[in-house]
mmCIF file of C-alpha atoms and ligand atoms in Angstrom:
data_model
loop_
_atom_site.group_PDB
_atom_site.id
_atom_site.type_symbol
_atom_site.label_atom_id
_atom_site.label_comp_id
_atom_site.label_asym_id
_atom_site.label_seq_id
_atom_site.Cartn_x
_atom_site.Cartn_y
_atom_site.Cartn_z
ATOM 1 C CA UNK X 8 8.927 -30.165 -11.039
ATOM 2 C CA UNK X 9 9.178 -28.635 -7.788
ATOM 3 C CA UNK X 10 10.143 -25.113 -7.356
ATOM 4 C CA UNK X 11 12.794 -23.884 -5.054
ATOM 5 C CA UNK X 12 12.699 -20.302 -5.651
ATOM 6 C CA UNK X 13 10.283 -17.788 -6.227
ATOM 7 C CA UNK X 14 10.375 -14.257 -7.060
ATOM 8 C CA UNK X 15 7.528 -12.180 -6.195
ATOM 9 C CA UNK X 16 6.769 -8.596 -6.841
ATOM 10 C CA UNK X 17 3.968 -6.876 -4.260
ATOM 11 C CA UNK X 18 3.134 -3.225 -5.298
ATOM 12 C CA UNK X 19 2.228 -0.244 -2.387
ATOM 13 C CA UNK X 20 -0.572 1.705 -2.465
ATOM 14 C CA UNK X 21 -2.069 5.253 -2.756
ATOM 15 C CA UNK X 22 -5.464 6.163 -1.835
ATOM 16 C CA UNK X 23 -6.822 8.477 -4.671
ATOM 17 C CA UNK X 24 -9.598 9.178 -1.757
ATOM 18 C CA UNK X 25 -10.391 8.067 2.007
ATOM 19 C CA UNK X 26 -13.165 9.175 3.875
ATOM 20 C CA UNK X 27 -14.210 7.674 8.080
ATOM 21 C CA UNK X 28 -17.761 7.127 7.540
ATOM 22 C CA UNK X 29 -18.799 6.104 11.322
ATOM 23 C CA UNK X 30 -17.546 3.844 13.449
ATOM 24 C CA UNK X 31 -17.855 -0.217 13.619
ATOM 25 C CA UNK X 32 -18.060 -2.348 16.496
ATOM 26 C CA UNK X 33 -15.256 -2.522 18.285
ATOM 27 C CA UNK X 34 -14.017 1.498 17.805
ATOM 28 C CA UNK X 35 -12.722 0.202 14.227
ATOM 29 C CA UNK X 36 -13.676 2.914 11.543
ATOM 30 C CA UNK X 37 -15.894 2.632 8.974
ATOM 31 C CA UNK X 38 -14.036 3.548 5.857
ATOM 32 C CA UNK X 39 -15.012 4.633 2.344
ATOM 33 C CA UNK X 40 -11.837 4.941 0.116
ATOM 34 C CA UNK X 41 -10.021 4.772 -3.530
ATOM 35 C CA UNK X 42 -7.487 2.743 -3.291
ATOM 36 C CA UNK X 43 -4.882 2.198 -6.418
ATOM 37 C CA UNK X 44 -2.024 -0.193 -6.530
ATOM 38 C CA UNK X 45 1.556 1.870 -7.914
ATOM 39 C CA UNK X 46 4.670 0.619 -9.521
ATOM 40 C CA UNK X 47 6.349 0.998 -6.543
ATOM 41 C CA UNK X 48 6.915 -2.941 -5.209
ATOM 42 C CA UNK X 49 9.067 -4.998 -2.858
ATOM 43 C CA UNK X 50 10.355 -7.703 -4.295
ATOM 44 C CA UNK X 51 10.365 -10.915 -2.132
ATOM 45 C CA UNK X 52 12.959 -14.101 -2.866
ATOM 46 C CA UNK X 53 11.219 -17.251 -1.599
ATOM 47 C CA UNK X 54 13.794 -20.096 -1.345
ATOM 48 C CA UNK X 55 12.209 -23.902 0.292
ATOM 49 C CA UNK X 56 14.243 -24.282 3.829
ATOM 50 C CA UNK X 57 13.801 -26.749 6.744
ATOM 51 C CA UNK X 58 13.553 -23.706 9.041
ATOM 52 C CA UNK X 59 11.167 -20.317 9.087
ATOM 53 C CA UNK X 60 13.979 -17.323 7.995
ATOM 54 C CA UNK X 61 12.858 -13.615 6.983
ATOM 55 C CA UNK X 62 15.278 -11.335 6.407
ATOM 56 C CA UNK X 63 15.394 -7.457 5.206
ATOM 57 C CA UNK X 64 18.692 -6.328 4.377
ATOM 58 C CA UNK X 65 19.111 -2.798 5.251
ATOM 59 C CA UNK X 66 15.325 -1.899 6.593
ATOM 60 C CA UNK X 67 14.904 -0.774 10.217
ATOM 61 C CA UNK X 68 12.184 -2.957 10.531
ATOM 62 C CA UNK X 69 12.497 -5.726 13.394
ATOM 63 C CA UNK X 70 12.097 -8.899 11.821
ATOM 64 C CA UNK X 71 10.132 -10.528 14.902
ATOM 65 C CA UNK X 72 6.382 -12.424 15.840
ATOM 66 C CA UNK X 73 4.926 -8.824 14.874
ATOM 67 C CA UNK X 74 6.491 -8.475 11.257
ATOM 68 C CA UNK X 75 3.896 -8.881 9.304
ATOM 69 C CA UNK X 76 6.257 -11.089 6.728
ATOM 70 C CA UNK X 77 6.603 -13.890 9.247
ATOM 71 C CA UNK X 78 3.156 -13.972 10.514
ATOM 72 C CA UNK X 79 1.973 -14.431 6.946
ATOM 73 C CA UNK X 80 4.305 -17.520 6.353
ATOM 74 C CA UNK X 81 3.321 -18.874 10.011
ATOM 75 C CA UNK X 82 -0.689 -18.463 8.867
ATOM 76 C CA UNK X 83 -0.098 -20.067 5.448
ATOM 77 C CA UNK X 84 1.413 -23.503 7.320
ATOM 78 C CA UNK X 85 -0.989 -23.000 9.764
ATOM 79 C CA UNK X 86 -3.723 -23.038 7.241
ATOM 80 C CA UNK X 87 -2.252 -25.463 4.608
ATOM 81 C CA UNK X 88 -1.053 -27.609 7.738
ATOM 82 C CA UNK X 89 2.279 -28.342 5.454
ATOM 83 C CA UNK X 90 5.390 -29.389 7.806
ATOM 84 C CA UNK X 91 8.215 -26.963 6.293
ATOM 85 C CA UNK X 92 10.066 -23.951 6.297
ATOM 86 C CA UNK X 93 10.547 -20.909 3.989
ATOM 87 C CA UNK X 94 13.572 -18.890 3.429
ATOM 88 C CA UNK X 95 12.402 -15.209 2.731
ATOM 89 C CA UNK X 96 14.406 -12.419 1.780
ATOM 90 C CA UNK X 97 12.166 -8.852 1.335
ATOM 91 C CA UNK X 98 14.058 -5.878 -0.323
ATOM 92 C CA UNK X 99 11.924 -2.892 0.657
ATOM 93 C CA UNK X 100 11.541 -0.243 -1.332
ATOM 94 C CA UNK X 101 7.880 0.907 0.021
ATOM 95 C CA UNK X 102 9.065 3.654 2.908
ATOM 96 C CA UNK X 103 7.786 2.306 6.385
ATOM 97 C CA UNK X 104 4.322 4.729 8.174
ATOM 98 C CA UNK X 105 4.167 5.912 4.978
ATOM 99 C CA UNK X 106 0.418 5.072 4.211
ATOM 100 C CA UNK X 107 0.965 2.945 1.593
ATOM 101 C CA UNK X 108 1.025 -0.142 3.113
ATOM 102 C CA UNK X 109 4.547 -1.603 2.815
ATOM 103 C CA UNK X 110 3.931 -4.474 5.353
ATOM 104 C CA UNK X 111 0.301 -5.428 3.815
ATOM 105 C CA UNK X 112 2.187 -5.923 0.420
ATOM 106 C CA UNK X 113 5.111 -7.828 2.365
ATOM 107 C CA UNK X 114 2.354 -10.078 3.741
ATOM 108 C CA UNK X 115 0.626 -10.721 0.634
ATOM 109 C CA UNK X 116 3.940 -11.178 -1.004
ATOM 110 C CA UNK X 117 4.870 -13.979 1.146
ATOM 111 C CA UNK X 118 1.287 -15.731 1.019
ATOM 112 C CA UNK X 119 1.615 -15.371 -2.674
ATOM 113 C CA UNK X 120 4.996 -16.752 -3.062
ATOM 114 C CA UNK X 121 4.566 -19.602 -0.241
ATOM 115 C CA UNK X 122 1.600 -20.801 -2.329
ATOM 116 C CA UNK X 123 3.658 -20.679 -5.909
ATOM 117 C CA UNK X 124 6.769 -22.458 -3.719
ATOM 118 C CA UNK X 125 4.485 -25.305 -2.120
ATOM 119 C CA UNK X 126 2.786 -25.804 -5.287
ATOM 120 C CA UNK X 127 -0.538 -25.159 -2.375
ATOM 121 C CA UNK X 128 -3.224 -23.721 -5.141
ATOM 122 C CA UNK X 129 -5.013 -21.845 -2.723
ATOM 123 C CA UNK X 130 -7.433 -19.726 -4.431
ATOM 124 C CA UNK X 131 -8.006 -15.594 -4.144
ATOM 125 C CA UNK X 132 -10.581 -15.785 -1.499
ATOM 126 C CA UNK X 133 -8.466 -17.852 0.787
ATOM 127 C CA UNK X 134 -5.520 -16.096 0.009
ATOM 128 C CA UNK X 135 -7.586 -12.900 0.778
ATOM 129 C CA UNK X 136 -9.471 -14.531 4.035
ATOM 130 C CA UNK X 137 -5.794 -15.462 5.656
ATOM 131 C CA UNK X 138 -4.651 -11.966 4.527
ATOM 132 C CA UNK X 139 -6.832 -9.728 6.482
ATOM 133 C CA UNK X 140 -6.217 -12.096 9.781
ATOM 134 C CA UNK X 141 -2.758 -10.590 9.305
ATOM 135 C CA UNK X 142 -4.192 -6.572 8.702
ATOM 136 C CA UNK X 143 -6.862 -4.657 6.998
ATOM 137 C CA UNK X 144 -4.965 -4.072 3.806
ATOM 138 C CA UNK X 145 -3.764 -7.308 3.304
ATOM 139 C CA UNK X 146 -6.681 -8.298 0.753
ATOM 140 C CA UNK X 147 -6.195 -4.944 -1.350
ATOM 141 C CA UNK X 148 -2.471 -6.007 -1.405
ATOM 142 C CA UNK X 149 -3.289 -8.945 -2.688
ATOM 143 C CA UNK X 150 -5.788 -7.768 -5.251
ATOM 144 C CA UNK X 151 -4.134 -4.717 -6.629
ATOM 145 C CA UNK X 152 -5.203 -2.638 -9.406
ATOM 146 C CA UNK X 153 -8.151 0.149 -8.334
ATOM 147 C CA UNK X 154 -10.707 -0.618 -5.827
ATOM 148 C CA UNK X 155 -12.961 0.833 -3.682
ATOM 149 C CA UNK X 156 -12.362 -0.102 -0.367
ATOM 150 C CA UNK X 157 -14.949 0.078 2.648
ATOM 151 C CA UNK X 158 -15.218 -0.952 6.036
ATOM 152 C CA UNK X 159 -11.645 -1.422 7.838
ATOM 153 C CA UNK X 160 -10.428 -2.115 4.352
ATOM 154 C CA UNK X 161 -11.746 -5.051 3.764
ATOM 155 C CA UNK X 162 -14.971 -4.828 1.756
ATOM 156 C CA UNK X 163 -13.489 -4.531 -1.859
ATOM 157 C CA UNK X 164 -15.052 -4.356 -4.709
ATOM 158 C CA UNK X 165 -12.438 -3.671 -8.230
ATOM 159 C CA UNK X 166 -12.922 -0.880 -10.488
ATOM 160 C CA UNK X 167 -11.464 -0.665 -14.111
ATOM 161 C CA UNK X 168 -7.897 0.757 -14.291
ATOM 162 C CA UNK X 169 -7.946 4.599 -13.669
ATOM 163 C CA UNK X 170 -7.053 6.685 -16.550
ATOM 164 C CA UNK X 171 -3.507 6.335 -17.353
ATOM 165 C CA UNK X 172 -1.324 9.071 -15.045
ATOM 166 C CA UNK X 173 1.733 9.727 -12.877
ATOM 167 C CA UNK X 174 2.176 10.155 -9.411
ATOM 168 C CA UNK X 175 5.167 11.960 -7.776
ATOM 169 C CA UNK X 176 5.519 10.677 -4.054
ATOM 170 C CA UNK X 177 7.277 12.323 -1.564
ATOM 171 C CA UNK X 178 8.001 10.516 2.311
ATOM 172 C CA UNK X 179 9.200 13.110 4.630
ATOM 173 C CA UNK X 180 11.513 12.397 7.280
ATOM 174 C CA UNK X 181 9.137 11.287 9.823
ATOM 175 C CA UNK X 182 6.377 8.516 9.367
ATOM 176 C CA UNK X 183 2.708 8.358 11.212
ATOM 177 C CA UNK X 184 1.765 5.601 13.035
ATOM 178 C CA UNK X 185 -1.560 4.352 11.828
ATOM 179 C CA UNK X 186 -3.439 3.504 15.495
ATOM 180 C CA UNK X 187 -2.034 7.820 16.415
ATOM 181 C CA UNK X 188 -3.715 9.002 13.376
ATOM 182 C CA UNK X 189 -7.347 7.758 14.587
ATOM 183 C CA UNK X 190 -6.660 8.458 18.178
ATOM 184 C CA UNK X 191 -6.408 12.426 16.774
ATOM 185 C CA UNK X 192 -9.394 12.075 14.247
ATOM 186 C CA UNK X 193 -11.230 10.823 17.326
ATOM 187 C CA UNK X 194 -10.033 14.453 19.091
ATOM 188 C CA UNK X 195 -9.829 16.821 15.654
ATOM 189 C CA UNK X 196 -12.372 15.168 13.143
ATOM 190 C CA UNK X 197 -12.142 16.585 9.838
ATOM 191 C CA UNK X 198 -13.470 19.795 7.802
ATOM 192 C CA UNK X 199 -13.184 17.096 4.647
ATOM 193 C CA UNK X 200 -15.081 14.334 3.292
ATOM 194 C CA UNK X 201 -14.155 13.313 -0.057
ATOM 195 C CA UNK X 202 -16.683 12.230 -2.420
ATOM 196 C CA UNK X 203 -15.651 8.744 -3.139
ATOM 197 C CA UNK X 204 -18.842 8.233 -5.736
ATOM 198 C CA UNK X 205 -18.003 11.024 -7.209
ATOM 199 C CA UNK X 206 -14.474 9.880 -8.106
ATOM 200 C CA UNK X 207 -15.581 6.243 -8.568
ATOM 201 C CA UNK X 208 -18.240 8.067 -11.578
ATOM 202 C CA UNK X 209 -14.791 9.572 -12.865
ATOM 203 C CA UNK X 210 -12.305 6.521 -13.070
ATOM 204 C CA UNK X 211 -15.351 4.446 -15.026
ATOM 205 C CA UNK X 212 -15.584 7.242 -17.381
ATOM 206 C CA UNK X 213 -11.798 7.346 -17.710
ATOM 207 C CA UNK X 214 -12.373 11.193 -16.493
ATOM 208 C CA UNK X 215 -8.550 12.192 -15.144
ATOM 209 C CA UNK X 216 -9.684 15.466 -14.064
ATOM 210 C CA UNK X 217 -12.912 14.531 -12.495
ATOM 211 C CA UNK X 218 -10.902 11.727 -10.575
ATOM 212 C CA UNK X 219 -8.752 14.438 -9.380
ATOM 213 C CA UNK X 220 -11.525 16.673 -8.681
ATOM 214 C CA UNK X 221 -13.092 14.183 -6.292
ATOM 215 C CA UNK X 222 -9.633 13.200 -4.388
ATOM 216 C CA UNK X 223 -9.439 13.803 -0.615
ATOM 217 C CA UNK X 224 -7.882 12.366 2.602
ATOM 218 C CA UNK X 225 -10.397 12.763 6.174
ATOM 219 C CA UNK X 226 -7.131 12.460 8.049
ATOM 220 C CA UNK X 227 -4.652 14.701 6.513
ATOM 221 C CA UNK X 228 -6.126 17.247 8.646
ATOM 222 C CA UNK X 229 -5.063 15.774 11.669
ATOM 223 C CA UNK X 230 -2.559 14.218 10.494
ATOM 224 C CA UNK X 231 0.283 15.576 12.536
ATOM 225 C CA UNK X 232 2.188 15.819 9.841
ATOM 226 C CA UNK X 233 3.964 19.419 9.728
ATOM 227 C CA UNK X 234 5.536 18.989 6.306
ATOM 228 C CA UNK X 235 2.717 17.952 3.892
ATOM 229 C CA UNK X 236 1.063 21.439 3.040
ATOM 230 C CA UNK X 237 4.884 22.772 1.490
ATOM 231 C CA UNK X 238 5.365 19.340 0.075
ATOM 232 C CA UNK X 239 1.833 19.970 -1.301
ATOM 233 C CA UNK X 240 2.553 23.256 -2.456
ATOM 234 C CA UNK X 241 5.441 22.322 -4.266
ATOM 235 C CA UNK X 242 3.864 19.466 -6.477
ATOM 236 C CA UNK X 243 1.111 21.519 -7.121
ATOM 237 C CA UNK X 244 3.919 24.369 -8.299
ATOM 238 C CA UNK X 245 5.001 21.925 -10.636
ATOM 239 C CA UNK X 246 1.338 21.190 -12.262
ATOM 240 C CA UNK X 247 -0.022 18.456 -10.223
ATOM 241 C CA UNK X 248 -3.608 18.209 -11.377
ATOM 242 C CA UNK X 249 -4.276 17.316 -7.616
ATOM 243 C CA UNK X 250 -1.998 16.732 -4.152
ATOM 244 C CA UNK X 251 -2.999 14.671 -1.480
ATOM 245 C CA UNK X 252 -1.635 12.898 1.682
ATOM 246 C CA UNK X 253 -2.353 8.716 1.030
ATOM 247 C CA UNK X 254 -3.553 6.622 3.965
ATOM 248 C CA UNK X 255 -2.847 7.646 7.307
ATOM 249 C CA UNK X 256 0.402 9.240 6.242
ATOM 250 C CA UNK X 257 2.663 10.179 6.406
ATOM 251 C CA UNK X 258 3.508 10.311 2.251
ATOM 252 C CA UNK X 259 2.321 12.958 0.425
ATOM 253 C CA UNK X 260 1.647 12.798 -3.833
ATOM 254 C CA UNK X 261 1.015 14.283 -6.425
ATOM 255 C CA UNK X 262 -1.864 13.160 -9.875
ATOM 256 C CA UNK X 263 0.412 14.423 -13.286
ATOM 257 C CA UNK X 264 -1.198 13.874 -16.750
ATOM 258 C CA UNK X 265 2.397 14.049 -18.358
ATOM 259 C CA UNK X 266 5.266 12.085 -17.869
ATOM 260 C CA UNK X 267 8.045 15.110 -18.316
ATOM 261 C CA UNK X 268 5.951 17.420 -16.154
ATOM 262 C CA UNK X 269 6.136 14.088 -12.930
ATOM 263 C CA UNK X 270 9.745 14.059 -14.000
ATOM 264 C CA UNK X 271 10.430 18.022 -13.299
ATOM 265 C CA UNK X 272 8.474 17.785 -10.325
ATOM 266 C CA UNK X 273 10.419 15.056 -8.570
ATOM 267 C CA UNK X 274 13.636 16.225 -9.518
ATOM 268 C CA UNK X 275 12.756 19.567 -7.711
ATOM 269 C CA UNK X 276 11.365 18.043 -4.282
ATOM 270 C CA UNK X 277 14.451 15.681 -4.865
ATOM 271 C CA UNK X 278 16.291 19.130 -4.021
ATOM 272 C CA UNK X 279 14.723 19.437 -0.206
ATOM 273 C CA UNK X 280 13.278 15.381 0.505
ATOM 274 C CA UNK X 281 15.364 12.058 0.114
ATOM 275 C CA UNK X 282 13.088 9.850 -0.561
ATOM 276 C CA UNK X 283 10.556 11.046 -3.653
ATOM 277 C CA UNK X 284 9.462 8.369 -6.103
ATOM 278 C CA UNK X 285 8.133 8.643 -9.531
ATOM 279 C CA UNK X 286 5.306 5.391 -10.439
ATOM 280 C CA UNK X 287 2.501 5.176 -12.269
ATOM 281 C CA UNK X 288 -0.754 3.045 -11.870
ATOM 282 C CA UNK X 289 -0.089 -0.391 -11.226
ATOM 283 C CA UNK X 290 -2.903 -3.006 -13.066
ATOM 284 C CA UNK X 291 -2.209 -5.808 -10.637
ATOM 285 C CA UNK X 292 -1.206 -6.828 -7.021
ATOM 286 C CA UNK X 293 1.324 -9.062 -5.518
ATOM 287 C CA UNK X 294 2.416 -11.762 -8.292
ATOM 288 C CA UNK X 295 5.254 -14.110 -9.075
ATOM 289 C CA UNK X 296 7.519 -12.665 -11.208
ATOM 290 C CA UNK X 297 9.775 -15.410 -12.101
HETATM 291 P P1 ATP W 306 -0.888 1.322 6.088
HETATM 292 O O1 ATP W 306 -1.175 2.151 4.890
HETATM 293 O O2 ATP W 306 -1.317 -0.121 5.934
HETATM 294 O O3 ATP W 306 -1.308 1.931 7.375
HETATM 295 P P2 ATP W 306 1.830 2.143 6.548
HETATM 296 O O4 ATP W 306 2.607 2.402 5.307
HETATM 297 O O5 ATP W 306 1.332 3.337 7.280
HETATM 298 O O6 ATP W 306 0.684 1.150 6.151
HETATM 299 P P3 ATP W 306 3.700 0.136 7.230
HETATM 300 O O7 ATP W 306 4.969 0.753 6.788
HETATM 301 O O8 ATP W 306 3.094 -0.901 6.378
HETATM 302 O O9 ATP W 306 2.667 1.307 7.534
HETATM 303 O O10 ATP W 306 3.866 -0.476 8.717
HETATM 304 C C1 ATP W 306 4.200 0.360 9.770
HETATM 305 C C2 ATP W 306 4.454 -0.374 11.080
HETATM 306 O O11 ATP W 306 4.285 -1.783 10.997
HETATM 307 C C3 ATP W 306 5.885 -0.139 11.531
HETATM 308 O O12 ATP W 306 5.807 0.416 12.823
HETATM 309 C C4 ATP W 306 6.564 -1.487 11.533
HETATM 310 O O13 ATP W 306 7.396 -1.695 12.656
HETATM 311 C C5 ATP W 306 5.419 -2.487 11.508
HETATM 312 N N1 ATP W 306 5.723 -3.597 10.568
HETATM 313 C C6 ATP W 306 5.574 -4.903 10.810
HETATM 314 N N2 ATP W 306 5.941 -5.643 9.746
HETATM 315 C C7 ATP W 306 6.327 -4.781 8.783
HETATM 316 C C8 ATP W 306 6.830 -4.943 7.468
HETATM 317 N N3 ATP W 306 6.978 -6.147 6.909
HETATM 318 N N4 ATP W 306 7.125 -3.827 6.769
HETATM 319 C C9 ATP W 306 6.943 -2.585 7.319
HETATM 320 N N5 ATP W 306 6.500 -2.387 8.565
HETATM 321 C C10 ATP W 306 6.183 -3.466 9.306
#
């Protein structure tokens, strides 16, 4: 029987580690990152429709030829070539120039959905090809669990899961805009370059610490961001094993080995930042959920 609704869940992201390499053609950067998939998600409703309909109740986000929601569902009937519509409703929960890709997991949310609603069997590579026409960490989105990541974010290859955890994340008041933060590392560079073998050694031994040890952001530096060394300082206060900025920013976490020690942390930065979120590692990536 044909489906007429699908629910989908699509996780965000933290990178455990990012490092710029060199550059690719083009002035893209060559990347070498962690990347791990959280139990933070959006949840998309996918209803069948005669027209193309995305809405976001309550996000800031402009729902136009730019949201990365619609121009997954226009590349999936481009692709398929199926003569329909879709009816998508996204409740975000992933904060927006955050670093931790909200609108990657939107995307693969909808191409993951569409192809559950239209019954279109497209397999992971596909899936993963259309993905990163749409943006770099589209496939990862798609994918989920731990990975490291190379190139613009596209070159993935999955690790196992890394040793069970907590992260505390905090979003401060004002988000980074991806394209800014490489326009400054062009200008600043960065004093830091994580050693993403290193912590790759760590999360196949199932090596918490060592994982830790090795984590590292090459643009926090330059980030911009005035409020991640105190939100830093606090987590770390409160026993984070390590503290880090994820992505291009502008969210800061925190790695906890204990579940009550996550739990005392957020409810202190809960005292000075609104949003803070407590997750742990998530397995997968974006999936129906009913
Ligand atoms: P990344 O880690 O991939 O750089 P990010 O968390 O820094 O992601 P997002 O929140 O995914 O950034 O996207 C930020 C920008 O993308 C915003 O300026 C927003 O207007 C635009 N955008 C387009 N579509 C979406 C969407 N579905 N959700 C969030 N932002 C979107």
């Amino acid at each position: 029987m044909q489906k007429k609704t699908v629910t989908v869940l699509a996780p965000a992201k933290l990178n455990l580690s990012l490092d710029v390499v060199g550059t690719l053609p083009g002035g893209y950067h060559d990347l070498d990152m962690v990347m791990h998939a959280i139990t933070l998600h959006e949840t998309l409703v996918l209803r069948r429709s005669r027209y193309l309909n995305v809405r976001m109740p309550g996000s800031f986000v402009p729902v136009n030829e730019k949201n990365t929601a619609v121009k997954a569902a226009l590349a999936f009937f481009h692709y398929t070539g199926l003569l329909a519509g879709v009816d998508i409703t996204i409740h975000k929960q992933v904060p927006v120039r955050a670093g931790m890709a909200g609108g990657s997991a939107d995307a693969a949310g909808v191409l993951v959905g569409m192809n559950e609603l239209y019954g279109a069997r497209l397999s992971m590579s596909e899936l993963c090809a259309l993905g990163a026409s749409i943006g770099a960490d589209v496939p990862f989105a798609l994918m989920g669990g731990t990975c490291r990541v190379k190139g613009v974010g596209d070159l993935l290859k999955p690790l196992p899961p890394c040793p069970d955890c907590f992260f505390v994340v905090v979003m401060p008041s004002v988000g980074i805009s991806t394209p800014e933060a490489f326009q400054r590392y062009d200008r600043m560079g960065s004093p830091l370059h994580p050693d993403c073998d290193r912590q790759e050694a760590a999360i196949r031994a199932g090596d918490l610490p060592g994982l830790c040890a090795a984590a590292g952001n090459a643009l926090e530096h330059c980030s911009g961001a005035t409020e991640t060394p105190a939100i830093r300082a606090l987590l770390d206060e409160h026993g984070a094993l390590t503290s880090l900025m994820t992505g291009s920013g502008a969210a800061v976490f925190g790695v906890f080995d204990a579940e009550d020690k996550a739990q005392a942390a957020a409810e202190a930065l809960r005292a000075r930042y609104k949003q803070v979120y407590l997750a742990r590692p998530d397995r997968g990536g974006a999936r129906v959920s009913q």
